Amino acid sequence: MGCITVVLCSDLPRFCLERWQSERETRARILLSESGVEPLSLSLLEEFGVNVELVSVELGYGWTKGSPGLRSAIAEYHDGVITREHVLVTVGSSEANFLSVTSIVKPGDTVVVDMPAYMQVHGLLETRGARLYMAWRSPENEWELPLADLLEFIQTKKPRAIYLVNPNNPTGRIERENVLREIAREASKTGTIIVVDEVYRG
Ligand SMILES: Cc1ncc(COP(=O)(O)O)c(C=O)c1O
Protein backbone atom coordinates (compact mmCIF):
# COMPACT_ATOMS: atom_id res chain seq x y z
CA MET A 1 0.00 0.00 0.00
CA GLY A 2 1.44 3.39 -0.96
CA CYS A 3 1.64 6.22 1.49
CA ILE A 4 1.76 9.96 0.92
CA THR A 5 3.07 12.32 3.56
CA VAL A 6 1.90 15.88 3.28
CA VAL A 7 4.34 18.40 4.73
CA LEU A 8 2.68 21.69 5.51
CA CYS A 9 5.21 24.44 5.07
CA SER A 10 3.66 27.55 6.54
CA ASP A 11 6.75 29.63 5.69
CA LEU A 12 6.10 29.40 1.97
CA PRO A 13 4.79 32.69 0.61
CA ARG A 14 1.41 32.45 -1.11
CA PHE A 15 1.81 31.63 -4.82
CA CYS A 16 -0.87 34.12 -5.84
CA LEU A 17 -0.92 33.35 -9.56
CA GLU A 18 -1.38 29.58 -9.17
CA ARG A 19 -3.99 30.06 -6.46
CA TRP A 20 -5.93 32.55 -8.55
CA GLN A 21 -5.67 30.31 -11.60
CA SER A 22 -6.62 27.06 -9.80
CA GLU A 23 -9.73 28.69 -8.43
CA ARG A 24 -10.89 29.92 -11.81
CA GLU A 25 -9.38 28.14 -14.80
CA THR A 26 -11.66 25.10 -14.74
CA ARG A 27 -14.83 27.18 -14.78
CA ALA A 28 -13.90 30.16 -16.98
CA ARG A 29 -15.84 30.46 -20.21
CA ILE A 30 -12.95 32.29 -21.87
CA LEU A 31 -9.49 31.61 -20.45
CA LEU A 32 -7.03 34.45 -20.94
CA SER A 33 -4.41 33.34 -18.40
CA GLU A 34 -3.28 30.14 -20.15
CA SER A 35 0.39 30.18 -21.13
CA GLY A 36 0.44 26.89 -23.05
CA VAL A 37 -1.13 25.93 -26.38
CA GLU A 38 -4.47 24.23 -26.98
CA PRO A 39 -3.85 20.56 -26.09
CA LEU A 40 -3.89 17.98 -28.87
CA SER A 41 -5.97 14.80 -28.66
CA LEU A 42 -4.38 11.38 -29.18
CA SER A 43 -6.41 10.90 -32.36
CA LEU A 44 -5.08 14.18 -33.76
CA LEU A 45 -1.53 13.10 -32.93
CA GLU A 46 -2.21 9.86 -34.78
CA GLU A 47 -3.31 11.90 -37.80
CA PHE A 48 0.07 13.62 -37.63
CA GLY A 49 1.75 10.22 -37.90
CA VAL A 50 2.68 9.73 -34.22
CA ASN A 51 2.37 6.15 -32.94
CA VAL A 52 -0.09 6.40 -30.05
CA GLU A 53 -0.60 2.67 -29.58
CA LEU A 54 -0.92 2.47 -25.79
CA VAL A 55 -2.62 -0.86 -25.12
CA SER A 56 0.67 -2.73 -24.65
CA VAL A 57 2.22 -0.12 -22.34
CA GLU A 58 2.91 -1.53 -18.87
CA LEU A 59 1.47 0.59 -16.06
CA GLY A 60 4.19 -0.29 -13.58
CA TYR A 61 6.48 1.64 -11.26
CA GLY A 62 8.65 3.84 -13.46
CA TRP A 63 12.39 4.48 -13.38
CA THR A 64 13.22 6.77 -10.46
CA LYS A 65 15.53 9.02 -12.51
CA GLY A 66 13.52 8.66 -15.75
CA SER A 67 13.75 5.83 -18.29
CA PRO A 68 17.26 5.28 -19.72
CA GLY A 69 15.93 5.82 -23.28
CA LEU A 70 14.37 9.17 -22.39
CA ARG A 71 17.46 10.31 -20.51
CA SER A 72 19.68 9.39 -23.48
CA ALA A 73 17.38 11.26 -25.87
CA ILE A 74 17.52 14.35 -23.63
CA ALA A 75 21.32 14.16 -23.49
CA GLU A 76 21.49 13.91 -27.31
CA TYR A 77 19.16 16.90 -27.62
CA HIS A 78 21.90 18.88 -25.83
CA ASP A 79 24.36 18.12 -28.64
CA GLY A 80 26.37 15.58 -26.70
CA VAL A 81 27.61 18.18 -24.18
CA ILE A 82 26.17 15.94 -21.45
CA THR A 83 25.58 12.20 -21.13
CA ARG A 84 22.60 10.26 -19.80
CA GLU A 85 24.27 10.19 -16.36
CA HIS A 86 23.80 13.96 -16.10
CA VAL A 87 20.05 13.82 -16.75
CA LEU A 88 17.33 13.56 -14.10
CA VAL A 89 13.75 13.49 -15.35
CA THR A 90 11.23 15.17 -13.02
CA VAL A 91 7.46 15.37 -12.80
CA GLY A 92 7.02 18.72 -14.51
CA SER A 93 9.28 21.75 -14.38
CA SER A 94 8.05 22.69 -10.94
CA GLU A 95 9.69 19.62 -9.40
CA ALA A 96 12.94 20.47 -11.23
CA ASN A 97 12.74 24.04 -9.89
CA PHE A 98 12.14 22.75 -6.39
CA LEU A 99 15.07 20.33 -6.52
CA SER A 100 17.41 22.92 -7.98
CA VAL A 101 16.68 25.45 -5.22
CA THR A 102 16.96 22.93 -2.39
CA SER A 103 20.16 21.38 -3.76
CA ILE A 104 22.00 24.53 -4.86
CA VAL A 105 21.00 27.34 -2.49
CA LYS A 106 21.81 27.64 1.23
CA PRO A 107 20.42 30.23 3.67
CA GLY A 108 22.19 33.57 3.20
CA ASP A 109 23.36 32.85 -0.38
CA THR A 110 23.05 35.70 -2.85
CA VAL A 111 20.89 34.68 -5.80
CA VAL A 112 19.72 36.56 -8.90
CA VAL A 113 16.15 36.08 -10.11
CA ASP A 114 14.66 37.03 -13.45
CA MET A 115 11.77 39.51 -13.14
CA PRO A 116 9.00 39.44 -14.16
CA ALA A 117 8.80 35.64 -14.18
CA TYR A 118 6.83 32.64 -13.02
CA MET A 119 7.04 33.13 -9.24
CA GLN A 120 7.66 29.59 -7.99
CA VAL A 121 11.45 29.93 -7.71
CA HIS A 122 11.12 33.35 -6.13
CA GLY A 123 8.94 31.91 -3.34
CA LEU A 124 11.20 28.90 -2.80
CA LEU A 125 14.27 31.14 -2.54
CA GLU A 126 12.56 33.37 0.02
CA THR A 127 11.69 30.35 2.13
CA ARG A 128 15.24 29.08 1.78
CA GLY A 129 16.52 32.34 3.27
CA ALA A 130 18.46 33.45 0.19
CA ARG A 131 19.34 37.09 -0.45
CA LEU A 132 17.52 37.98 -3.65
CA TYR A 133 18.60 40.39 -6.35
CA MET A 134 15.84 41.03 -8.90
CA ALA A 135 17.06 41.44 -12.46
CA TRP A 136 14.14 43.50 -13.77
CA ARG A 137 13.39 43.47 -17.50
CA SER A 138 11.60 46.48 -18.92
CA PRO A 139 9.11 46.96 -21.77
CA GLU A 140 11.15 49.92 -23.12
CA ASN A 141 13.90 47.42 -23.78
CA GLU A 142 11.53 44.84 -25.32
CA TRP A 143 11.83 42.79 -22.10
CA GLU A 144 15.47 41.97 -22.80
CA LEU A 145 17.50 40.81 -19.78
CA PRO A 146 19.30 43.77 -18.14
CA LEU A 147 22.69 42.56 -19.37
CA ALA A 148 24.96 45.39 -18.12
CA ASP A 149 23.44 45.24 -14.59
CA LEU A 150 23.68 41.47 -14.54
CA LEU A 151 27.33 41.41 -15.58
CA GLU A 152 28.24 44.03 -12.99
CA PHE A 153 26.33 42.17 -10.29
CA ILE A 154 28.10 38.90 -11.09
CA GLN A 155 31.51 40.58 -11.03
CA THR A 156 30.98 42.45 -7.77
CA LYS A 157 28.70 40.17 -5.71
CA LYS A 158 29.68 36.74 -7.08
CA PRO A 159 26.19 35.26 -6.58
CA ARG A 160 25.71 31.58 -5.87
CA ALA A 161 23.19 31.21 -8.70
CA ILE A 162 21.20 33.00 -11.39
CA TYR A 163 17.68 31.80 -12.12
CA LEU A 164 16.38 32.68 -15.60
CA VAL A 165 13.16 31.84 -17.43
CA ASN A 166 13.77 31.58 -21.19
CA PRO A 167 11.51 31.78 -23.16
CA ASN A 168 10.23 34.10 -20.48
CA ASN A 169 6.83 33.75 -18.87
CA PRO A 170 5.02 36.20 -18.80
CA THR A 171 6.72 38.48 -21.37
CA GLY A 172 7.25 35.93 -24.15
CA ARG A 173 10.77 37.24 -24.73
CA ILE A 174 13.29 34.76 -26.15
CA GLU A 175 16.75 35.95 -25.22
CA ARG A 176 19.44 36.49 -27.86
CA GLU A 177 22.15 33.86 -27.82
CA ASN A 178 25.00 36.34 -27.46
CA VAL A 179 23.36 37.81 -24.32
CA LEU A 180 23.12 34.35 -22.76
CA ARG A 181 26.71 33.58 -23.74
CA GLU A 182 27.98 36.78 -22.12
CA ILE A 183 26.18 35.95 -18.88
CA ALA A 184 27.54 32.39 -19.01
CA ARG A 185 31.09 33.62 -19.65
CA GLU A 186 31.01 35.98 -16.67
CA ALA A 187 29.31 33.40 -14.41
CA SER A 188 31.93 30.78 -15.20
CA LYS A 189 34.62 33.15 -13.84
CA THR A 190 32.90 33.41 -10.44
CA GLY A 191 31.62 29.82 -10.24
CA THR A 192 28.03 31.12 -10.37
CA ILE A 193 25.52 28.42 -11.34
CA ILE A 194 23.00 29.38 -14.03
CA VAL A 195 19.62 27.64 -13.89
CA VAL A 196 17.40 28.22 -16.91
CA ASP A 197 13.75 27.18 -16.83
CA GLU A 198 13.12 26.37 -20.50
CA VAL A 199 9.67 24.88 -20.10
CA TYR A 200 8.41 26.88 -23.09
CA ARG A 201 11.35 26.01 -25.34
CA GLY A 202 10.09 24.92 -28.73
C1 LIG B 1 8.13 29.24 -16.38
C2 LIG B 1 7.37 28.10 -15.77
N1 LIG B 1 8.05 27.12 -15.15
C3 LIG B 1 7.40 26.08 -14.59
C4 LIG B 1 6.02 25.97 -14.65
C5 LIG B 1 5.35 24.77 -14.03
O1 LIG B 1 5.46 23.76 -14.96
P1 LIG B 1 4.98 22.26 -14.73
O2 LIG B 1 3.51 22.27 -14.84
O3 LIG B 1 5.68 21.52 -15.84
O4 LIG B 1 5.45 21.81 -13.38
C6 LIG B 1 5.27 26.96 -15.30
C7 LIG B 1 3.80 26.88 -15.38
O5 LIG B 1 3.13 27.78 -15.82
C8 LIG B 1 5.97 28.06 -15.87
O6 LIG B 1 5.32 29.05 -16.49
PDB file of N, CA and C in Angstrom, residues 137 141 143-148 150-151 154 162 164 166 173-187 194:
ATOM      1  N   ARG A 137      13.477  43.171 -16.062  1.00  0.00           N
ATOM      2  CA  ARG A 137      13.389  43.475 -17.496  1.00  0.00           C
ATOM      3  C   ARG A 137      12.448  44.652 -17.638  1.00  0.00           C
ATOM      4  N   ASN A 141      12.783  48.173 -23.212  1.00  0.00           N
ATOM      5  CA  ASN A 141      13.902  47.415 -23.781  1.00  0.00           C
ATOM      6  C   ASN A 141      13.430  46.098 -24.384  1.00  0.00           C
ATOM      7  N   TRP A 143      11.742  43.851 -23.125  1.00  0.00           N
ATOM      8  CA  TRP A 143      11.831  42.791 -22.104  1.00  0.00           C
ATOM      9  C   TRP A 143      13.144  42.027 -22.155  1.00  0.00           C
ATOM     10  N   GLU A 144      14.162  42.638 -22.766  1.00  0.00           N
ATOM     11  CA  GLU A 144      15.465  41.966 -22.796  1.00  0.00           C
ATOM     12  C   GLU A 144      16.023  41.876 -21.369  1.00  0.00           C
ATOM     13  N   LEU A 145      16.858  40.886 -21.100  1.00  0.00           N
ATOM     14  CA  LEU A 145      17.497  40.807 -19.780  1.00  0.00           C
ATOM     15  C   LEU A 145      18.389  42.038 -19.589  1.00  0.00           C
ATOM     16  N   PRO A 146      18.454  42.593 -18.372  1.00  0.00           N
ATOM     17  CA  PRO A 146      19.296  43.774 -18.144  1.00  0.00           C
ATOM     18  C   PRO A 146      20.772  43.365 -18.090  1.00  0.00           C
ATOM     19  N   LEU A 147      21.368  43.184 -19.261  1.00  0.00           N
ATOM     20  CA  LEU A 147      22.688  42.561 -19.371  1.00  0.00           C
ATOM     21  C   LEU A 147      23.771  43.296 -18.577  1.00  0.00           C
ATOM     22  N   ALA A 148      23.869  44.637 -18.775  1.00  0.00           N
ATOM     23  CA  ALA A 148      24.955  45.387 -18.118  1.00  0.00           C
ATOM     24  C   ALA A 148      24.857  45.227 -16.596  1.00  0.00           C
ATOM     25  N   LEU A 150      23.406  42.853 -14.919  1.00  0.00           N
ATOM     26  CA  LEU A 150      23.682  41.469 -14.537  1.00  0.00           C
ATOM     27  C   LEU A 150      25.180  41.200 -14.491  1.00  0.00           C
ATOM     28  N   LEU A 151      25.884  41.667 -15.528  1.00  0.00           N
ATOM     29  CA  LEU A 151      27.326  41.412 -15.580  1.00  0.00           C
ATOM     30  C   LEU A 151      28.026  42.079 -14.397  1.00  0.00           C
ATOM     31  N   ILE A 154      27.325  40.152 -11.194  1.00  0.00           N
ATOM     32  CA  ILE A 154      28.095  38.901 -11.092  1.00  0.00           C
ATOM     33  C   ILE A 154      29.535  39.214 -10.672  1.00  0.00           C
ATOM     34  N   ILE A 162      22.076  32.090 -10.641  1.00  0.00           N
ATOM     35  CA  ILE A 162      21.201  33.004 -11.389  1.00  0.00           C
ATOM     36  C   ILE A 162      20.065  32.161 -11.943  1.00  0.00           C
ATOM     37  N   LEU A 164      17.000  32.008 -14.454  1.00  0.00           N
ATOM     38  CA  LEU A 164      16.381  32.680 -15.602  1.00  0.00           C
ATOM     39  C   LEU A 164      15.213  31.851 -16.123  1.00  0.00           C
ATOM     40  N   ASN A 166      13.575  31.288 -19.768  1.00  0.00           N
ATOM     41  CA  ASN A 166      13.774  31.584 -21.186  1.00  0.00           C
ATOM     42  C   ASN A 166      13.313  30.421 -22.059  1.00  0.00           C
ATOM     43  N   ARG A 173       9.466  36.918 -24.158  1.00  0.00           N
ATOM     44  CA  ARG A 173      10.773  37.245 -24.731  1.00  0.00           C
ATOM     45  C   ARG A 173      11.659  35.992 -24.837  1.00  0.00           C
ATOM     46  N   ILE A 174      12.272  35.805 -26.009  1.00  0.00           N
ATOM     47  CA  ILE A 174      13.287  34.756 -26.153  1.00  0.00           C
ATOM     48  C   ILE A 174      14.626  35.471 -26.236  1.00  0.00           C
ATOM     49  N   GLU A 175      15.527  35.164 -25.308  1.00  0.00           N
ATOM     50  CA  GLU A 175      16.746  35.954 -25.224  1.00  0.00           C
ATOM     51  C   GLU A 175      17.713  35.639 -26.362  1.00  0.00           C
ATOM     52  N   ARG A 176      18.465  36.680 -26.792  1.00  0.00           N
ATOM     53  CA  ARG A 176      19.440  36.490 -27.864  1.00  0.00           C
ATOM     54  C   ARG A 176      20.594  35.631 -27.346  1.00  0.00           C
ATOM     55  N   GLU A 177      21.123  34.798 -28.249  1.00  0.00           N
ATOM     56  CA  GLU A 177      22.152  33.856 -27.818  1.00  0.00           C
ATOM     57  C   GLU A 177      23.397  34.568 -27.287  1.00  0.00           C
ATOM     58  N   ASN A 178      23.766  35.689 -27.915  1.00  0.00           N
ATOM     59  CA  ASN A 178      24.998  36.345 -27.458  1.00  0.00           C
ATOM     60  C   ASN A 178      24.840  36.912 -26.043  1.00  0.00           C
ATOM     61  N   VAL A 179      23.612  37.312 -25.682  1.00  0.00           N
ATOM     62  CA  VAL A 179      23.359  37.813 -24.316  1.00  0.00           C
ATOM     63  C   VAL A 179      23.551  36.664 -23.324  1.00  0.00           C
ATOM     64  N   LEU A 180      22.984  35.508 -23.653  1.00  0.00           N
ATOM     65  CA  LEU A 180      23.119  34.352 -22.756  1.00  0.00           C
ATOM     66  C   LEU A 180      24.582  33.923 -22.643  1.00  0.00           C
ATOM     67  N   ARG A 181      25.293  33.975 -23.777  1.00  0.00           N
ATOM     68  CA  ARG A 181      26.710  33.576 -23.743  1.00  0.00           C
ATOM     69  C   ARG A 181      27.536  34.514 -22.871  1.00  0.00           C
ATOM     70  N   GLU A 182      27.228  35.820 -22.953  1.00  0.00           N
ATOM     71  CA  GLU A 182      27.979  36.779 -22.123  1.00  0.00           C
ATOM     72  C   GLU A 182      27.755  36.519 -20.640  1.00  0.00           C
ATOM     73  N   ILE A 183      26.494  36.245 -20.288  1.00  0.00           N
ATOM     74  CA  ILE A 183      26.179  35.946 -18.884  1.00  0.00           C
ATOM     75  C   ILE A 183      26.919  34.668 -18.461  1.00  0.00           C
ATOM     76  N   ALA A 184      26.883  33.663 -19.333  1.00  0.00           N
ATOM     77  CA  ALA A 184      27.535  32.385 -19.008  1.00  0.00           C
ATOM     78  C   ALA A 184      29.040  32.582 -18.838  1.00  0.00           C
ATOM     79  N   ARG A 185      29.636  33.403 -19.726  1.00  0.00           N
ATOM     80  CA  ARG A 185      31.089  33.619 -19.652  1.00  0.00           C
ATOM     81  C   ARG A 185      31.461  34.248 -18.298  1.00  0.00           C
ATOM     82  N   GLU A 186      30.706  35.277 -17.921  1.00  0.00           N
ATOM     83  CA  GLU A 186      31.013  35.977 -16.671  1.00  0.00           C
ATOM     84  C   GLU A 186      30.778  35.057 -15.468  1.00  0.00           C
ATOM     85  N   ALA A 187      29.664  34.291 -15.542  1.00  0.00           N
ATOM     86  CA  ALA A 187      29.315  33.404 -14.415  1.00  0.00           C
ATOM     87  C   ALA A 187      30.354  32.310 -14.227  1.00  0.00           C
ATOM     88  N   ILE A 194      24.152  28.809 -13.325  1.00  0.00           N
ATOM     89  CA  ILE A 194      23.000  29.378 -14.033  1.00  0.00           C
ATOM     90  C   ILE A 194      21.940  28.291 -14.195  1.00  0.00           C
TER      91      ILE A 194
END
